[in-house]
Structures are given as C-alpha cells and as structure tokens.
Short mmCIF file of N, CA and C in Angstrom, two decimals:
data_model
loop_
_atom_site.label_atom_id
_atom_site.label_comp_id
_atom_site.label_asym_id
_atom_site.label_seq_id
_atom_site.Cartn_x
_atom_site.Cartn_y
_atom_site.Cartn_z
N UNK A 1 28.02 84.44 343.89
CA UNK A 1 26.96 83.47 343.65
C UNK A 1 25.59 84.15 343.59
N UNK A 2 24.62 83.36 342.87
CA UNK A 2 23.27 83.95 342.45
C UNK A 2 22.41 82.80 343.26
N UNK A 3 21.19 83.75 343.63
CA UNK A 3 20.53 82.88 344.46
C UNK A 3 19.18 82.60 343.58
N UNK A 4 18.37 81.47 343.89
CA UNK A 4 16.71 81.56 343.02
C UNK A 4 16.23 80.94 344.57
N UNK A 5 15.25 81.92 344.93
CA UNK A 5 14.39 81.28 346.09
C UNK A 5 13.01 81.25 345.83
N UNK A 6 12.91 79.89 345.92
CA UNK A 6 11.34 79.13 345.95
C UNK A 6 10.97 79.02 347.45
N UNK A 7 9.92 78.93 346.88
CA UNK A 7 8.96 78.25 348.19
C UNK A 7 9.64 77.37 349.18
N UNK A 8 10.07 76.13 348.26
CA UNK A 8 10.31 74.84 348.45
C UNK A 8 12.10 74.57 348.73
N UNK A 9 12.45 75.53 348.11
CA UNK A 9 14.38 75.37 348.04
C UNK A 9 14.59 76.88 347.66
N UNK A 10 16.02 76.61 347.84
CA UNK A 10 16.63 77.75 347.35
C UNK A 10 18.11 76.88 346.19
N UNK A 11 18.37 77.47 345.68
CA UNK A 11 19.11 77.06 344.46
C UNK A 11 20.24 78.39 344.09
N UNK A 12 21.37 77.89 344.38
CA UNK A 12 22.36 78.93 344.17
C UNK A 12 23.26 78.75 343.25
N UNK A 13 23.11 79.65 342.68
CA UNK A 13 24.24 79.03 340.88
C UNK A 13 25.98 80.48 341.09
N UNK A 14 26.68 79.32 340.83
CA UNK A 14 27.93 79.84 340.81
C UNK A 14 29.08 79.48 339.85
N UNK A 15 29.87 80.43 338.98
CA UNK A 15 30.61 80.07 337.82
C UNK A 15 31.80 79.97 338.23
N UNK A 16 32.34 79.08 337.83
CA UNK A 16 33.85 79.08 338.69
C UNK A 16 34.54 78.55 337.74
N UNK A 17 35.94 78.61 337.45
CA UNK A 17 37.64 78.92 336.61
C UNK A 17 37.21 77.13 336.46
N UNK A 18 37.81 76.27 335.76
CA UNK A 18 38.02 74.87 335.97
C UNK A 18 39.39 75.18 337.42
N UNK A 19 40.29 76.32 337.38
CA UNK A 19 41.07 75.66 338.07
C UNK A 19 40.78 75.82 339.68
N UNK A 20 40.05 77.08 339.70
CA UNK A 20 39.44 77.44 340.89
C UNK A 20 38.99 75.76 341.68
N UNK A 21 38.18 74.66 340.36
CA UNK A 21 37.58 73.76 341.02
C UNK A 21 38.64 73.16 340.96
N UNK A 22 39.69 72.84 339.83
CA UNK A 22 40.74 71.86 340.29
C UNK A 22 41.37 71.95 341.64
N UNK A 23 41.47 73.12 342.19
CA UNK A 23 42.26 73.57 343.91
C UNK A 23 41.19 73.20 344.74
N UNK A 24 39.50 73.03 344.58
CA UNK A 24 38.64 72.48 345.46
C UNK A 24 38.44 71.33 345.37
N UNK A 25 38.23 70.73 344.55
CA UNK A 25 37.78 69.64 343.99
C UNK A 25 36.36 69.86 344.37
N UNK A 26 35.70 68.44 343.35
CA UNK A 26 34.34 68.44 342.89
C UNK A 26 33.83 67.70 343.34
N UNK A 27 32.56 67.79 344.29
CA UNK A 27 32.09 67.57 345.77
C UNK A 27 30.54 67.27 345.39
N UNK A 28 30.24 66.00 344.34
CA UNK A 28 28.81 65.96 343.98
C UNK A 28 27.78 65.78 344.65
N UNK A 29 28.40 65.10 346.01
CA UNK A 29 27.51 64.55 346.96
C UNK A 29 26.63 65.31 347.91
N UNK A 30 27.41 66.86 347.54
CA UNK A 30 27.11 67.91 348.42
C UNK A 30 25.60 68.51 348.52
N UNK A 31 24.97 67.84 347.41
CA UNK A 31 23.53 68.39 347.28
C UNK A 31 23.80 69.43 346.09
N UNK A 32 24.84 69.34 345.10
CA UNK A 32 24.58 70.48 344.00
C UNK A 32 24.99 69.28 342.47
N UNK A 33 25.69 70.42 341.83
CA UNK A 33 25.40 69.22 340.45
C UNK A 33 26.61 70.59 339.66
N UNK A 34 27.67 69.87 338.40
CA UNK A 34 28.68 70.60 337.93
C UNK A 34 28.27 70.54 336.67
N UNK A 35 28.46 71.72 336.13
CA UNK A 35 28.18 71.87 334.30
C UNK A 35 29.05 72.30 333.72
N UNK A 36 29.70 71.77 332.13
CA UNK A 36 30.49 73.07 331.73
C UNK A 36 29.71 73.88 331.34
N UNK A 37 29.72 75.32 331.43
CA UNK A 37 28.99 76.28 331.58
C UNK A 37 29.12 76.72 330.04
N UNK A 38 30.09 76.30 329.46
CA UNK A 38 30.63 76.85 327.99
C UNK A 38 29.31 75.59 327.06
N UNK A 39 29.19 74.65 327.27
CA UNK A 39 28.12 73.89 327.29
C UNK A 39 26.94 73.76 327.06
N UNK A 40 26.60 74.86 327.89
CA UNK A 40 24.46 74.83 328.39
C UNK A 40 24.40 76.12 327.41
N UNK A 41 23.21 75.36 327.06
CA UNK A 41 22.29 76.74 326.31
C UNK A 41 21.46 77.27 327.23
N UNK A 42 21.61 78.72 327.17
CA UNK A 42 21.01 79.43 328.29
C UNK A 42 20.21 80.12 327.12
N UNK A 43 19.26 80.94 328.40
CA UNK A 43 19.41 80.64 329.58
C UNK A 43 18.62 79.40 329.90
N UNK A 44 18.74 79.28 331.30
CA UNK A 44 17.84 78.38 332.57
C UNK A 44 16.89 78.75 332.77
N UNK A 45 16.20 77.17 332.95
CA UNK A 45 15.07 77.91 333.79
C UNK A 45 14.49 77.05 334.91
N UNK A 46 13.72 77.10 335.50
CA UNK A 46 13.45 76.53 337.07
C UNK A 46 11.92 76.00 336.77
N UNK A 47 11.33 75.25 337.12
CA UNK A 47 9.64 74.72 337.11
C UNK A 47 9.38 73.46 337.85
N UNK A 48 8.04 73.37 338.49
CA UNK A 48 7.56 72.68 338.74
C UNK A 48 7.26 70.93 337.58
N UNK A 49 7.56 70.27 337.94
CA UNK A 49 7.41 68.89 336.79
C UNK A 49 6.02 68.90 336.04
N UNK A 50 5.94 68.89 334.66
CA UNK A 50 4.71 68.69 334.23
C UNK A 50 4.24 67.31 333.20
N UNK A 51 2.96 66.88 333.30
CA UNK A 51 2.93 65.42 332.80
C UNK A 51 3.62 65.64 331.46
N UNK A 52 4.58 64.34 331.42
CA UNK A 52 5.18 63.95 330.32
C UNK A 52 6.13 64.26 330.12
N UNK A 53 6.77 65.11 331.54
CA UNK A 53 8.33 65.79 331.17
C UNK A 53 9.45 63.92 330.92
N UNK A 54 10.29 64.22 330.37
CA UNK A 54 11.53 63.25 330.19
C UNK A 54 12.87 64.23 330.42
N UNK A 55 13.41 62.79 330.49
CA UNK A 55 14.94 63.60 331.14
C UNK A 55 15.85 62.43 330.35
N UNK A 56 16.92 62.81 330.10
CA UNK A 56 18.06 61.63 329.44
C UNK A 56 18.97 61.94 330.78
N UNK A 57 18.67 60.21 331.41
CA UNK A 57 19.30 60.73 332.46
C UNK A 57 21.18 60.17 331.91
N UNK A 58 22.13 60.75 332.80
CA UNK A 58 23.69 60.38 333.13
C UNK A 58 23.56 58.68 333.04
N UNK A 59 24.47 58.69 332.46
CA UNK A 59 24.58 56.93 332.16
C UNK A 59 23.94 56.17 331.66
N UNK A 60 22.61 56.86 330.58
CA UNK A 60 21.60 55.73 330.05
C UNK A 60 21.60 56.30 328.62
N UNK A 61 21.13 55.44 328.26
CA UNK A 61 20.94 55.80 326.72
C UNK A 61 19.34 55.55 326.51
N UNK A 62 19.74 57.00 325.71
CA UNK A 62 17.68 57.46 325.42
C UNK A 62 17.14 58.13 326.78
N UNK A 63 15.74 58.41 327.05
CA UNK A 63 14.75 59.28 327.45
C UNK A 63 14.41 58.10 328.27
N UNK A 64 13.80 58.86 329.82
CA UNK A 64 13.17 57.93 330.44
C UNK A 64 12.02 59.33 331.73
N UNK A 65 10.91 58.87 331.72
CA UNK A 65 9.91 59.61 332.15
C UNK A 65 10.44 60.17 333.42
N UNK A 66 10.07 61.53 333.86
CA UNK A 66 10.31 62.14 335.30
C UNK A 66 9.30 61.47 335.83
N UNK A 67 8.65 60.67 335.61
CA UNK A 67 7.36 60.23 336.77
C UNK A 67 8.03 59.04 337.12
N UNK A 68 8.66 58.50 336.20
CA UNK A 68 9.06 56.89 336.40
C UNK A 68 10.52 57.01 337.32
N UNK A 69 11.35 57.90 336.91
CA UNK A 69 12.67 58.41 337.89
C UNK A 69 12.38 58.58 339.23
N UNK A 70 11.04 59.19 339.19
CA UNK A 70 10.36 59.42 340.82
C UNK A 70 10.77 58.25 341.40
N UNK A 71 9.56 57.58 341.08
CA UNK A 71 9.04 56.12 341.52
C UNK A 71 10.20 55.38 341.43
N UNK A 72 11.54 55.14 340.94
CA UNK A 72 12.87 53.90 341.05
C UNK A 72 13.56 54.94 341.96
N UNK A 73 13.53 56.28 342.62
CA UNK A 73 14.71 56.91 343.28
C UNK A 73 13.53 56.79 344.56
N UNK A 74 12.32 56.56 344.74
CA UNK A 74 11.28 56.46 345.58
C UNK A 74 11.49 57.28 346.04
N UNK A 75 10.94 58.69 345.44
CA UNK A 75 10.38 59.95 346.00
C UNK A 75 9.14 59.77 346.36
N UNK A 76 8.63 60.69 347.49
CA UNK A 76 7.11 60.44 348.43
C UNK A 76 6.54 60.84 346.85
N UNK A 77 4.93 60.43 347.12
CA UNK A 77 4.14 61.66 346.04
C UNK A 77 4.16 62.99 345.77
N UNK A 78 3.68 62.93 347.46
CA UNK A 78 3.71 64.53 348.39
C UNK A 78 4.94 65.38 347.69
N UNK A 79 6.15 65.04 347.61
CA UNK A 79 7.37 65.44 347.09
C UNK A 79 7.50 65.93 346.21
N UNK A 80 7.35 65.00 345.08
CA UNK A 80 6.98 64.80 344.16
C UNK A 80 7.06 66.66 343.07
N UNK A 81 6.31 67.33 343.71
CA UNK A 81 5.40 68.17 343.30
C UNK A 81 5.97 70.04 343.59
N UNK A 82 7.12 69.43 344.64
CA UNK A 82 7.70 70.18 345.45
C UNK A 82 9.11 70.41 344.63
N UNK A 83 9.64 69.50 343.69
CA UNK A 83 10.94 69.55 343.36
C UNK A 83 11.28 70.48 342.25
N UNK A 84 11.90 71.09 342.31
CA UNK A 84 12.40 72.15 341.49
C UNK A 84 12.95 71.11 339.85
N UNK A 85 12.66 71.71 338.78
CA UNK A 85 13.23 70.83 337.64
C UNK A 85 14.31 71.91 336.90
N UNK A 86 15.37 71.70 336.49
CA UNK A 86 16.24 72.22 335.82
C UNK A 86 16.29 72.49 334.10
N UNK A 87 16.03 73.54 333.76
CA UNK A 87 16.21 73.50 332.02
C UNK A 87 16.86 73.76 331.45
N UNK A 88 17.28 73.76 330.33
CA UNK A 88 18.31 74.82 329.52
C UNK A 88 17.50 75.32 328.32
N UNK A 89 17.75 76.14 327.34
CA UNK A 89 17.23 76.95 326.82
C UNK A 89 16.71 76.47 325.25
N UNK A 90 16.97 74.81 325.37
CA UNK A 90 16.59 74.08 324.41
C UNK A 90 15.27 73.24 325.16
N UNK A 91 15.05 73.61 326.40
CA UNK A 91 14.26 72.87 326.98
C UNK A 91 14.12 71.41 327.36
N UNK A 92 16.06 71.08 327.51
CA UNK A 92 16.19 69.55 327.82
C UNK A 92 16.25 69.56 329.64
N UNK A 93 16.23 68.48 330.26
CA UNK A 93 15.80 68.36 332.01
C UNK A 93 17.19 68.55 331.99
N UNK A 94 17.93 69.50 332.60
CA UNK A 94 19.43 69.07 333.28
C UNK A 94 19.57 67.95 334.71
N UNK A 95 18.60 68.98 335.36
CA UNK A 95 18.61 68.16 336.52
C UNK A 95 17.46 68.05 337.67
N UNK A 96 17.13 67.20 338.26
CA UNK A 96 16.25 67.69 339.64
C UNK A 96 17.06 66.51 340.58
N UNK A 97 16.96 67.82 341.50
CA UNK A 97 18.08 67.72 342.70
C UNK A 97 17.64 66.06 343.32
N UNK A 98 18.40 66.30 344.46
CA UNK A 98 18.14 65.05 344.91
C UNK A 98 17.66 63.89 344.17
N UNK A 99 17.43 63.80 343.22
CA UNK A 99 16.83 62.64 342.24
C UNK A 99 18.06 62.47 341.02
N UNK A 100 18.25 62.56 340.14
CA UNK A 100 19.03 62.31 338.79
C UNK A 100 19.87 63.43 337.90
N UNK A 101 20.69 63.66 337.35
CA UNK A 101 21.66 64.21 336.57
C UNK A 101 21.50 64.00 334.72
N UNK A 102 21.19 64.55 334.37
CA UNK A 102 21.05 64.40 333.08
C UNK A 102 22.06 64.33 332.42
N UNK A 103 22.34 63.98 331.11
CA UNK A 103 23.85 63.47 330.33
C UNK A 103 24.74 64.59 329.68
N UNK A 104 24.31 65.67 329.81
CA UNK A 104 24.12 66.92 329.24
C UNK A 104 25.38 68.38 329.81
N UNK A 105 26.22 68.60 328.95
CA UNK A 105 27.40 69.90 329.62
C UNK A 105 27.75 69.21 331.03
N UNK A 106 28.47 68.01 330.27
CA UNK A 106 29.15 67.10 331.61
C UNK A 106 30.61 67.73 331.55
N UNK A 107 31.23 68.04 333.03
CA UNK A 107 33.16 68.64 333.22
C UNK A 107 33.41 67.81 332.36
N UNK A 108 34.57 67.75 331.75
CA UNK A 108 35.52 67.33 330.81
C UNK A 108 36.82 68.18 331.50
N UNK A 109 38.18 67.19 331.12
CA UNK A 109 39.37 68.04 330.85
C UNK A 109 39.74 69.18 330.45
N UNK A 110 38.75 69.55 329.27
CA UNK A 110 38.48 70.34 328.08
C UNK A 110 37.94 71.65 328.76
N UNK A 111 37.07 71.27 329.89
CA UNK A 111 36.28 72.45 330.35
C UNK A 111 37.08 73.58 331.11
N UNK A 112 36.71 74.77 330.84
CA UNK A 112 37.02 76.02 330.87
C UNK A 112 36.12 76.70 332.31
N UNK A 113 34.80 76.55 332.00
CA UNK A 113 34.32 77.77 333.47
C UNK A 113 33.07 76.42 333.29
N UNK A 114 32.95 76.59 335.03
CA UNK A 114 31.97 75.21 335.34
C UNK A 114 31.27 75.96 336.05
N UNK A 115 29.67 75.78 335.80
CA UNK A 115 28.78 76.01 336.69
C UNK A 115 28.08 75.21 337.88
N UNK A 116 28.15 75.29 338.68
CA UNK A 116 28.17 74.74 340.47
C UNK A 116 26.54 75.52 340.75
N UNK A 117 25.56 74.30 340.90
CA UNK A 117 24.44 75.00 341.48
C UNK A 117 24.54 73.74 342.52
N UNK A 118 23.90 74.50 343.61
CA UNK A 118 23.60 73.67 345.11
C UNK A 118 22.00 74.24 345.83
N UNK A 119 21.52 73.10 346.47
CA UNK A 119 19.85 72.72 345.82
C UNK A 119 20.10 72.53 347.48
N UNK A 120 19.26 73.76 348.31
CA UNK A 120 18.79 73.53 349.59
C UNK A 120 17.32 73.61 350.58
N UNK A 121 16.77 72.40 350.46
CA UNK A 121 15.47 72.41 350.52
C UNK A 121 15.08 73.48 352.39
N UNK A 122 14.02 74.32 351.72
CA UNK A 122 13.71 75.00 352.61
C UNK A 122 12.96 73.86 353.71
N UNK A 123 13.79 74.34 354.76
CA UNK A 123 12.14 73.60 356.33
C UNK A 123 11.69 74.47 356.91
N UNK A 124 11.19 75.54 356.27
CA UNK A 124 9.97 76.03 357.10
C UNK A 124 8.68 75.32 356.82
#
C-alpha cells in the first residue's frame, strides 16, 4: 500500500486481484471507497475543494455542487476546507471521504484489479 499524508488525513491507496477482495469482501463503511482500477484515468490527484467544483455523485443523474453536498451531508464550515477531494486525470470528483462517492470506475463482476483507498483523518 501507498500512503499520501496531509496535514488533515492520510489516504492510503491499495490495488488488489478482484479475487483477493472476493476472499475479503468489500467493507465500504470502513472509511475508504472501491474502484475498478482498470477504469480510472490516472493519474490522481488530491486537493483542497475549489469554488465551483461539481461531482456526479453515485445514484443521481447529472452534476450537483461540492458546496451544496456539504450542506445536505451537514459538514461543519470549519471542515469544510479540511477535506481532501479525489480526481482522476480527466479531472472528474471521484470522491471526498466521509461525504459522497461519485458514479465513476464502479466494481462490476467484470472487474479485474480494484483500487481500495482508506481516508484517516489526522487528530493532532
């Protein structure tokens, strides 16, 4: 596994077999998020939210504002500002943790090697 340490979190990305995960199973709740990895246009990249970002989130159809996702998942402000945002190399939102999943290199049957990142907010 690969680590990215922020300030704010640390974020660890790991590629794993589909079957490796079929013998674990897939544990979303855990604080990480599953991609097919065959999927994402890389690379990634990591950033702070900037006005006007959008995200297509999992289960909706069309674009809906990262400011407005804040405000219905009622993230503090303070927070807000702190959250790591997920990209791919087309520059669509994959994900920001604790908040929403984007629609984007979702597992399938089909999928081959899945990427497993897990999102652990620093408390210092």
């Amino acid at each position: 596994p690969q680590q990215l340490i922020l300030p704010e979190a640390v974020l660890e990305f790991e590629v794993l077999s589909a079957q490796e995960v079929c013998t674990m199973g897939l544990n979303p709740g855990s604080g990480g998020s599953y991609y097919d990895y065959d999927l994402l246009d890389l690379p990634l990249t990591v950033r702070n939210r900037h006005a006007g970002d959008r995200m297509h989130p999992e289960g909706m159809d069309g674009s809906k504002k990262v400011k407005d996702l804040f405000i219905d998942q009622k993230v503090k402000p303070e927070d807000r500002s702190r959250l790591p945002l997920l990209f791919d190399g087309q520059g669509r939102l994959l994900w920001i943790p604790t908040v929403r999943r984007s629609r984007f290199a979702h597992v399938t049957e089909e999928t081959k090697r899945i990427l497993h990142i897990i999102y652990k907010k620093n408390i210092s």
